[in-house]
CSV table of C-alpha atoms in Angstrom, one decimal:
chain,number,residue,atom,x,y,z
A,1,MET,CA,-13.3,-14.6,-22.4
A,2,ASP,CA,-11.4,-17.8,-23.4
A,3,ALA,CA,-10.3,-19.4,-20.1
A,4,HIS,CA,-7.0,-20.5,-21.6
A,5,SER,CA,-6.1,-17.4,-23.5
A,6,ARG,CA,-2.3,-16.8,-23.8
A,7,VAL,CA,0.0,-14.7,-25.8
A,8,GLY,CA,-0.2,-15.8,-29.5
A,9,PRO,CA,2.5,-17.2,-31.7
A,10,SER,CA,3.6,-13.7,-32.7
A,11,GLY,CA,4.0,-12.8,-29.0
A,12,SER,CA,1.1,-10.3,-29.2
A,13,MET,CA,-2.4,-10.0,-27.6
A,14,VAL,CA,-5.0,-7.3,-27.5
A,15,LEU,CA,-7.4,-6.8,-24.6
A,16,THR,CA,-10.3,-4.6,-25.5
A,17,ASN,CA,-13.6,-3.2,-24.2
A,18,ALA,CA,-12.0,-2.9,-20.7
A,19,ARG,CA,-12.4,-0.3,-18.1
A,20,VAL,CA,-8.6,0.5,-18.0
A,21,VAL,CA,-7.2,1.9,-14.8
A,22,THR,CA,-4.0,3.9,-15.2
A,23,GLU,CA,-2.2,5.9,-12.5
A,24,SER,CA,-4.3,9.0,-13.2
A,25,GLU,CA,-7.7,7.9,-14.7
A,26,LEU,CA,-10.2,5.2,-15.6
A,27,PHE,CA,-11.6,4.9,-19.1
A,28,ASN,CA,-13.0,2.4,-21.6
A,29,GLY,CA,-10.1,1.3,-23.7
A,30,THR,CA,-7.8,-1.3,-25.3
A,31,VAL,CA,-4.4,-2.6,-24.2
A,32,HIS,CA,-1.9,-4.0,-26.8
A,33,ILE,CA,0.6,-6.5,-25.5
A,34,ARG,CA,3.7,-7.6,-27.3
A,35,ASN,CA,6.4,-10.0,-26.0
A,36,GLY,CA,5.3,-9.7,-22.5
A,37,MET,CA,5.2,-5.9,-22.4
A,38,ILE,CA,2.5,-3.3,-22.9
A,39,ALA,CA,3.0,-1.9,-26.3
A,40,ASP,CA,0.2,0.7,-26.4
A,41,VAL,CA,-2.9,1.8,-24.6
A,42,ASP,CA,-5.8,3.3,-26.6
A,43,ARG,CA,-9.2,4.7,-25.8
A,44,GLY,CA,-12.2,3.0,-27.2
A,45,ARG,CA,-12.8,-0.5,-28.6
A,46,SER,CA,-10.5,-2.3,-31.0
A,47,GLN,CA,-11.6,-4.0,-34.1
A,48,VAL,CA,-8.4,-6.1,-34.4
A,49,PRO,CA,-9.3,-9.7,-35.3
A,50,GLY,CA,-8.8,-12.0,-32.3
A,51,ALA,CA,-8.9,-9.1,-29.7
A,52,LEU,CA,-10.2,-10.4,-26.4
A,53,ASP,CA,-13.4,-8.8,-25.3
A,54,CYS,CA,-13.2,-7.9,-21.6
A,55,ARG,CA,-16.9,-7.1,-21.4
A,56,ALA,CA,-16.4,-3.8,-19.7
A,57,SER,CA,-14.7,-5.4,-16.7
A,58,ILE,CA,-12.0,-3.4,-14.8
A,59,LEU,CA,-8.4,-4.0,-16.1
A,60,MET,CA,-5.9,-3.0,-13.5
A,61,PRO,CA,-2.2,-3.6,-13.0
A,62,GLY,CA,-1.1,-6.8,-11.3
A,63,MET,CA,-0.8,-6.1,-7.6
A,64,VAL,CA,2.6,-5.7,-5.9
A,65,GLU,CA,2.6,-7.2,-2.3
A,66,LEU,CA,5.5,-6.1,-0.1
A,67,HIS,CA,4.7,-8.0,3.1
A,68,THR,CA,3.0,-11.3,3.4
A,69,ASP,CA,3.7,-14.2,5.8
A,70,ASN,CA,1.2,-16.4,4.0
A,71,LEU,CA,3.8,-19.0,3.2
A,72,GLU,CA,4.1,-20.0,6.8
A,73,LYS,CA,0.5,-21.3,6.8
A,74,HIS,CA,1.4,-23.7,4.0
A,75,ILE,CA,4.7,-24.8,5.5
A,76,ALA,CA,3.0,-25.5,8.9
A,77,PRO,CA,-0.7,-26.0,8.2
A,78,ARG,CA,-1.4,-27.4,11.6
A,79,PRO,CA,0.4,-27.5,15.0
A,80,GLY,CA,3.1,-30.1,14.8
A,81,VAL,CA,2.7,-30.6,11.0
A,82,LEU,CA,5.4,-29.5,8.6
A,83,TRP,CA,4.5,-29.8,4.9
A,84,PRO,CA,7.1,-30.6,2.2
A,85,SER,CA,8.6,-27.2,1.3
A,86,ILE,CA,8.4,-27.2,-2.5
A,87,PRO,CA,4.7,-28.2,-2.7
A,88,ALA,CA,4.0,-25.6,0.1
A,89,VAL,CA,5.6,-22.9,-1.9
A,90,ILE,CA,3.7,-23.9,-5.1
A,91,THR,CA,0.4,-23.9,-3.2
A,92,HIS,CA,1.2,-20.5,-1.6
A,93,ASP,CA,2.1,-19.1,-5.0
A,94,ALA,CA,-1.2,-20.3,-6.5
A,95,GLN,CA,-3.1,-18.5,-3.8
A,96,ILE,CA,-1.1,-15.4,-4.3
A,97,VAL,CA,-1.9,-15.3,-8.1
A,98,ALA,CA,-5.6,-16.2,-7.5
A,99,SER,CA,-5.7,-13.0,-5.3
A,100,GLY,CA,-4.5,-10.9,-8.2
A,101,ILE,CA,-0.9,-10.5,-6.9
A,102,THR,CA,1.7,-10.8,-9.6
A,103,THR,CA,4.7,-9.6,-7.6
A,104,VAL,CA,5.1,-10.8,-4.0
A,105,PHE,CA,7.7,-10.1,-1.4
A,106,ASP,CA,7.6,-13.2,0.9
A,107,ALA,CA,8.1,-11.9,4.4
A,108,ILE,CA,10.2,-14.5,6.3
A,109,SER,CA,10.8,-13.9,10.0
A,110,VAL,CA,14.4,-13.8,11.2
A,111,GLY,CA,14.0,-14.5,14.9
A,112,ASP,CA,10.8,-14.9,16.9
A,113,VAL,CA,9.3,-14.1,20.2
A,114,VAL,CA,8.8,-17.8,21.2
A,115,ALA,CA,11.9,-20.0,21.6
A,116,GLY,CA,11.9,-23.1,19.4
A,117,SER,CA,8.9,-21.8,17.3
A,118,THR,CA,8.0,-23.2,13.9
A,119,ARG,CA,9.3,-19.9,12.4
A,120,LEU,CA,12.7,-20.5,13.7
A,121,LYS,CA,12.7,-24.2,12.7
A,122,THR,CA,11.6,-23.5,9.1
A,123,LEU,CA,13.6,-20.3,8.3
A,124,GLU,CA,16.2,-21.8,6.1
A,125,THR,CA,13.8,-24.4,4.7
A,126,MET,CA,11.4,-21.6,3.5
A,127,VAL,CA,14.2,-19.5,2.0
A,128,ASN,CA,15.7,-22.4,0.2
A,129,ALA,CA,12.4,-23.6,-1.2
A,130,LEU,CA,11.6,-20.2,-2.5
A,131,GLN,CA,15.0,-20.0,-4.2
A,132,VAL,CA,14.7,-23.4,-5.8
A,133,SER,CA,11.1,-22.9,-6.9
A,134,LYS,CA,11.9,-19.6,-8.6
A,135,ARG,CA,15.1,-20.9,-10.2
A,136,ASP,CA,13.3,-23.9,-11.7
A,137,ARG,CA,10.4,-21.8,-13.0
A,138,MET,CA,7.7,-23.5,-10.9
A,139,LEU,CA,6.0,-20.2,-9.9
A,140,ARG,CA,3.3,-18.1,-11.5
A,141,ALA,CA,4.0,-14.9,-9.6
A,142,ASP,CA,7.3,-13.1,-9.4
A,143,HIS,CA,8.7,-13.7,-5.9
A,144,PHE,CA,11.2,-11.7,-3.9
A,145,LEU,CA,12.5,-12.1,-0.3
A,146,HIS,CA,11.6,-9.8,2.5
A,147,LEU,CA,13.5,-10.5,5.7
A,148,ARG,CA,11.5,-9.4,8.8
A,149,CYS,CA,14.1,-9.0,11.6
A,150,GLU,CA,12.8,-9.5,15.1
A,151,VAL,CA,15.6,-7.5,16.8
A,152,SER,CA,14.5,-8.5,20.3
A,153,HIS,CA,15.5,-12.2,19.5
A,154,GLN,CA,19.0,-13.2,20.7
A,155,GLY,CA,20.0,-14.9,17.4
A,156,ALA,CA,18.5,-12.4,15.0
A,157,LEU,CA,21.7,-10.6,13.9
A,158,GLU,CA,23.6,-13.9,13.3
A,159,MET,CA,20.7,-15.3,11.3
A,160,PHE,CA,20.4,-12.2,9.3
A,161,ARG,CA,24.1,-12.2,8.4
A,162,SER,CA,23.8,-15.8,7.2
A,163,LEU,CA,21.0,-14.8,4.8
A,164,VAL,CA,21.9,-11.3,3.6
A,165,ASP,CA,23.6,-12.6,0.4
A,166,GLN,CA,20.5,-14.3,-0.9
A,167,THR,CA,19.9,-13.2,-4.5
A,168,MET,CA,16.1,-12.9,-3.9
A,169,LEU,CA,16.6,-10.4,-1.0
A,170,GLN,CA,15.0,-7.1,-1.9
A,171,LEU,CA,13.6,-5.7,1.3
A,172,VAL,CA,14.4,-5.8,5.0
A,173,SER,CA,12.1,-4.7,7.9
A,174,ILE,CA,13.2,-4.2,11.5
A,175,MET,CA,10.7,-5.0,14.2
A,176,ASP,CA,10.4,-5.4,17.9
A,177,HIS,CA,7.3,-7.2,19.2
A,178,SER,CA,8.1,-7.0,22.9
A,179,PRO,CA,5.2,-6.1,25.1
A,180,GLY,CA,4.5,-2.6,26.4
A,181,GLN,CA,5.5,-0.7,23.3
A,182,ARG,CA,4.8,-0.3,19.5
A,183,GLN,CA,2.2,-2.8,18.4
A,184,PHE,CA,1.5,-4.0,21.9
A,185,VAL,CA,1.3,-0.9,24.1
A,186,ASN,CA,-1.9,-2.5,25.4
A,187,LEU,CA,-0.7,-5.5,27.5
A,188,ASP,CA,-4.2,-7.0,27.6
A,189,LYS,CA,-4.1,-7.2,23.8
A,190,TYR,CA,-0.7,-8.8,24.1
A,191,ARG,CA,-1.9,-11.4,26.5
A,192,GLU,CA,-4.9,-12.2,24.3
A,193,TYR,CA,-2.8,-12.5,21.1
A,194,TYR,CA,0.0,-14.7,22.5
A,195,MET,CA,-2.0,-16.8,24.8
A,196,GLY,CA,-4.3,-17.6,21.8
A,197,LYS,CA,-1.6,-18.1,19.2
A,198,HIS,CA,0.9,-20.0,21.2
A,199,GLY,CA,-1.2,-21.6,23.9
A,200,ILE,CA,0.7,-19.8,26.7
A,201,SER,CA,-1.2,-20.2,30.0
A,202,ALA,CA,-2.3,-17.3,32.2
A,203,GLY,CA,0.1,-18.5,34.8
A,204,GLU,CA,3.0,-18.5,32.4
A,205,MET,CA,2.2,-15.2,30.8
A,206,GLU,CA,3.6,-12.8,33.3
A,207,GLU,CA,7.1,-14.5,33.2
A,208,PHE,CA,6.8,-14.5,29.4
A,209,ILE,CA,6.2,-10.8,29.4
A,210,ARG,CA,9.1,-10.1,31.7
A,211,THR,CA,11.5,-12.2,29.6
A,212,ARG,CA,10.5,-10.6,26.4
A,213,GLN,CA,11.0,-7.1,27.8
A,214,GLU,CA,14.4,-8.0,29.1
A,215,ASP,CA,15.4,-9.5,25.7
A,216,SER,CA,14.3,-6.2,24.1
A,217,ARG,CA,16.5,-4.1,26.4
A,218,ARG,CA,19.4,-6.4,25.8
A,219,TYR,CA,19.3,-6.8,22.1
A,220,SER,CA,16.9,-4.5,20.2
A,221,ASP,CA,18.8,-1.2,19.9
A,222,ARG,CA,22.2,-2.9,19.1
A,223,TYR,CA,20.7,-5.2,16.5
A,224,ARG,CA,18.6,-2.5,14.9
A,225,LYS,CA,21.7,-0.4,14.3
A,226,ALA,CA,23.8,-3.3,13.1
A,227,ILE,CA,21.2,-4.6,10.6
A,228,ALA,CA,20.4,-1.1,9.3
A,229,GLY,CA,24.2,-0.5,8.8
A,230,ILE,CA,24.5,-3.7,6.7
A,231,CYS,CA,21.5,-2.8,4.6
A,232,ARG,CA,22.9,0.7,3.9
A,233,GLU,CA,26.2,-0.7,2.8
A,234,ARG,CA,24.5,-3.1,0.4
A,235,GLY,CA,21.8,-0.8,-0.8
A,236,ILE,CA,19.0,-3.0,0.4
A,237,PRO,CA,15.7,-1.0,0.9
A,238,MET,CA,14.5,-0.9,4.5
A,239,ALA,CA,11.1,-0.6,6.3
A,240,SER,CA,10.4,0.3,9.9
A,241,HIS,CA,7.7,-1.7,11.7
A,242,ASP,CA,5.1,-0.6,14.2
A,243,ASP,CA,6.5,2.9,14.8
A,244,ALA,CA,4.3,4.6,17.5
A,245,THR,CA,5.9,7.9,18.3
A,246,PRO,CA,7.7,10.7,16.5
A,247,GLU,CA,10.9,9.5,18.2
A,248,HIS,CA,10.5,6.1,16.6
A,249,VAL,CA,10.0,7.8,13.2
A,250,ASP,CA,13.0,10.0,13.6
A,251,GLU,CA,15.1,6.9,14.4
A,252,SER,CA,13.8,5.0,11.4
A,253,ALA,CA,14.3,7.9,9.0
A,254,GLY,CA,17.8,8.4,10.4
A,255,PHE,CA,18.6,4.8,9.5
A,256,GLY,CA,17.5,5.5,5.9
A,257,MET,CA,14.2,3.6,6.0
A,258,SER,CA,11.9,4.5,3.1
A,259,ILE,CA,8.7,2.6,4.1
A,260,ALA,CA,6.8,2.8,7.4
A,261,GLU,CA,5.1,-0.5,7.9
A,262,PHE,CA,2.0,-0.5,10.1
A,263,PRO,CA,2.5,2.6,12.2
A,264,THR,CA,0.3,2.2,15.2
A,265,THR,CA,-0.8,5.9,15.7
A,266,LEU,CA,-1.9,8.8,13.6
A,267,GLU,CA,1.0,10.8,15.1
A,268,ALA,CA,3.5,8.3,13.8
A,269,ALA,CA,1.9,8.0,10.4
A,270,LYS,CA,1.9,11.8,9.9
A,271,ALA,CA,5.5,12.1,11.1
A,272,SER,CA,6.5,9.3,8.7
A,273,HIS,CA,5.0,11.3,5.8
A,274,GLN,CA,6.8,14.4,6.9
A,275,ARG,CA,10.1,12.5,6.8
A,276,GLY,CA,9.4,11.2,3.3
A,277,MET,CA,8.5,7.6,4.2
A,278,MET,CA,5.7,5.8,2.5
A,279,VAL,CA,3.1,4.6,5.0
A,280,MET,CA,2.0,0.9,4.6
A,281,MET,CA,-1.1,-0.5,6.4
A,282,GLY,CA,-2.6,-3.9,6.4
A,283,ALA,CA,-5.5,-4.6,4.0
A,284,PRO,CA,-7.2,-6.7,6.6
A,285,ASN,CA,-7.4,-3.6,8.7
A,286,VAL,CA,-9.5,-2.0,6.0
A,287,VAL,CA,-11.7,-5.1,5.4
A,288,ARG,CA,-12.3,-5.7,9.1
A,289,GLY,CA,-12.8,-2.0,9.9
A,290,GLY,CA,-9.9,-1.7,12.3
A,291,SER,CA,-6.7,-3.2,13.8
A,292,HIS,CA,-6.8,-6.6,15.6
A,293,SER,CA,-4.3,-5.1,18.0
A,294,GLY,CA,-6.4,-2.1,18.9
A,295,ASN,CA,-4.2,0.4,17.1
A,296,ILE,CA,-5.0,3.1,14.5
A,297,ALA,CA,-7.4,2.1,11.8
A,298,ALA,CA,-6.2,2.3,8.2
A,299,ALA,CA,-9.4,4.1,7.2
A,300,THR,CA,-8.4,6.9,9.6
A,301,LEU,CA,-5.1,7.3,7.9
A,302,ALA,CA,-6.9,7.4,4.5
A,303,GLN,CA,-9.1,10.2,5.9
A,304,GLU,CA,-6.0,12.1,6.8
A,305,GLY,CA,-4.4,11.4,3.4
A,306,VAL,CA,-1.4,9.6,4.8
A,307,LEU,CA,-2.1,6.0,3.6
A,308,ASP,CA,0.2,5.1,0.7
A,309,ILE,CA,0.4,1.3,0.5
A,310,LEU,CA,-1.8,-1.6,1.4
A,311,SER,CA,-0.4,-5.0,2.2
A,312,SER,CA,-2.3,-8.3,2.6
A,313,ASP,CA,-0.1,-9.2,5.6
A,314,TYR,CA,-1.7,-12.5,6.6
A,315,TYR,CA,-4.6,-12.8,4.1
A,316,PRO,CA,-3.8,-12.5,0.4
A,317,ALA,CA,-7.3,-12.0,-0.8
A,318,SER,CA,-7.7,-8.9,1.4
A,319,MET,CA,-5.8,-6.6,-0.9
A,320,LEU,CA,-8.4,-6.5,-3.7
A,321,ASP,CA,-11.3,-6.3,-1.3
A,322,ALA,CA,-9.6,-3.5,0.6
A,323,VAL,CA,-9.0,-1.4,-2.5
A,324,PHE,CA,-12.7,-1.4,-3.5
A,325,ARG,CA,-13.8,-0.7,0.1
A,326,LEU,CA,-11.3,2.1,0.3
A,327,ALA,CA,-12.7,3.6,-2.9
A,328,ARG,CA,-16.2,3.5,-1.6
A,329,LEU,CA,-15.5,5.3,1.7
A,330,GLU,CA,-17.1,8.8,1.5
A,331,THR,CA,-14.7,10.3,4.1
A,332,ASN,CA,-11.5,10.3,2.1
A,333,ASP,CA,-10.2,11.3,-1.3
A,334,TYR,CA,-9.3,7.8,-2.6
A,335,ASP,CA,-11.2,7.1,-5.8
A,336,LEU,CA,-10.7,3.8,-7.4
A,337,THR,CA,-7.7,5.0,-9.4
A,338,ARG,CA,-5.9,6.2,-6.3
A,339,ALA,CA,-6.9,3.2,-4.2
A,340,ILE,CA,-5.6,0.8,-6.8
A,341,ALA,CA,-2.2,2.7,-6.8
A,342,THR,CA,-1.8,1.7,-3.2
A,343,VAL,CA,-1.4,-1.9,-4.3
A,344,THR,CA,0.3,-1.3,-7.6
A,345,ALA,CA,2.3,1.7,-8.6
A,346,VAL,CA,3.3,3.0,-5.2
A,347,PRO,CA,4.7,-0.3,-3.8
A,348,ALA,CA,6.4,-1.0,-7.1
A,349,ARG,CA,8.2,2.3,-6.9
A,350,CYS,CA,9.1,1.8,-3.3
A,351,ALA,CA,10.7,-1.6,-4.1
A,352,GLY,CA,12.6,-0.1,-7.1
A,353,LEU,CA,10.6,-2.1,-9.6
A,354,ASP,CA,10.1,0.5,-12.3
A,355,ASP,CA,9.1,-2.0,-14.9
A,356,ARG,CA,5.7,-2.7,-13.4
A,357,GLY,CA,2.8,-1.4,-11.3
A,358,SER,CA,1.0,0.6,-14.0
A,359,ILE,CA,-0.8,0.2,-17.3
A,360,ALA,CA,1.4,2.3,-19.7
A,361,ALA,CA,3.4,1.6,-22.8
A,362,GLY,CA,6.8,0.1,-21.9
A,363,LYS,CA,5.6,-1.5,-18.6
A,364,ARG,CA,5.5,-5.3,-18.1
A,365,ALA,CA,2.1,-6.8,-19.0
A,366,ASP,CA,1.2,-7.8,-15.4
A,367,LEU,CA,-2.6,-7.4,-15.5
A,368,VAL,CA,-5.7,-8.3,-13.5
A,369,LEU,CA,-9.2,-8.4,-15.0
A,370,VAL,CA,-11.9,-7.7,-12.3
A,371,SER,CA,-15.7,-7.7,-12.4
A,372,GLU,CA,-18.0,-6.7,-9.6
A,373,CYS,CA,-21.0,-8.6,-8.2
A,374,LYS,CA,-23.0,-6.7,-5.6
A,375,GLN,CA,-20.0,-4.6,-4.7
A,376,GLN,CA,-17.8,-7.7,-4.4
A,377,PRO,CA,-14.7,-7.6,-6.7
A,378,VAL,CA,-14.3,-11.0,-8.5
A,379,ILE,CA,-11.1,-11.8,-10.3
A,380,GLU,CA,-11.7,-13.1,-13.8
A,381,SER,CA,-8.1,-13.4,-15.2
A,382,VAL,CA,-4.5,-12.6,-14.3
A,383,TRP,CA,-1.6,-12.2,-16.6
A,384,ARG,CA,2.1,-12.0,-15.7
A,385,ALA,CA,4.4,-10.7,-18.4
A,386,GLY,CA,1.6,-11.3,-20.9
A,387,ASN,CA,1.0,-15.0,-20.1
A,388,ARG,CA,-2.2,-15.9,-18.4
A,389,VAL,CA,-1.5,-17.4,-15.0
A,390,TYR,CA,-5.1,-17.5,-13.6
């Protein structure tokens, strides 16, 4: 395929001899694109002059990523180093597109567990850089803002109120990373994670744990209610985070949350499904074969039929790898079509983006062409709104 193929002068393009993945089936076919939209989907090969031969590679929808903190790595590539924000956003965007993601919700942390952290220092910088980069058409993927509210942080509510009018804001998640509950029921895992990530010494760790638990008691319930109330008033979709018990799930559903991010137990994941919430798990969990925090494995939720969405979380390339691994597991009912829906159609619907996420007439031509080499998926091309961006 021509490495520089784009929509032609007439605004049309034909992709043929592709293994087309729709929401319900996979077949050899042809996709007709006109003015950035999918005009038609046919079975079989097209003889239209100029049609691009996909050589029987898989043609799937562009992936929709609801939760990634990947931008942080480009803003602060090393301890004590802050990179210029616009180049950081552009580099992050290039990595996102190269991973087959055409719509991304950049998850920016509002509050943190460590005072004076880089996350706190760069919050407004990252949000402003995203706004400017999108406004000035510097980006290849379609970017939205996802505010991750750390409700155990003293200043979280005030910071959230200062950002809630951002035009890019399309999703809010509410989280509490204090030790002894949710993600970090296991205090040994908590110590391992924060001592490694933030360089906290063993002597300092017990005081750190005590302080974080006190902050949670002081702020979390009050801030969770306040932020959820603001989101309901404004119609902003909400996600829970690290629910571990049916009581957590009942509270989240009561606040009107529609997505259950990273439930830590099978019990919580099943309860979320029963309450009509879509269950999101990390794609790295699938690729690595389990949770780095020692919680429930995403593959276990797939076996139980309660895995709805995969997110790259901290590693963008994990989404595509996870999809193909999920489809190869023999202990669940996720064939390639259903596995691909966890990163396309389902997250698009949850985010209220009805114009994308599937290959069907009338949908936006966000597409990814994928080949396989020894069971490793390899991205050949990516189109956003019919224009080739990778």
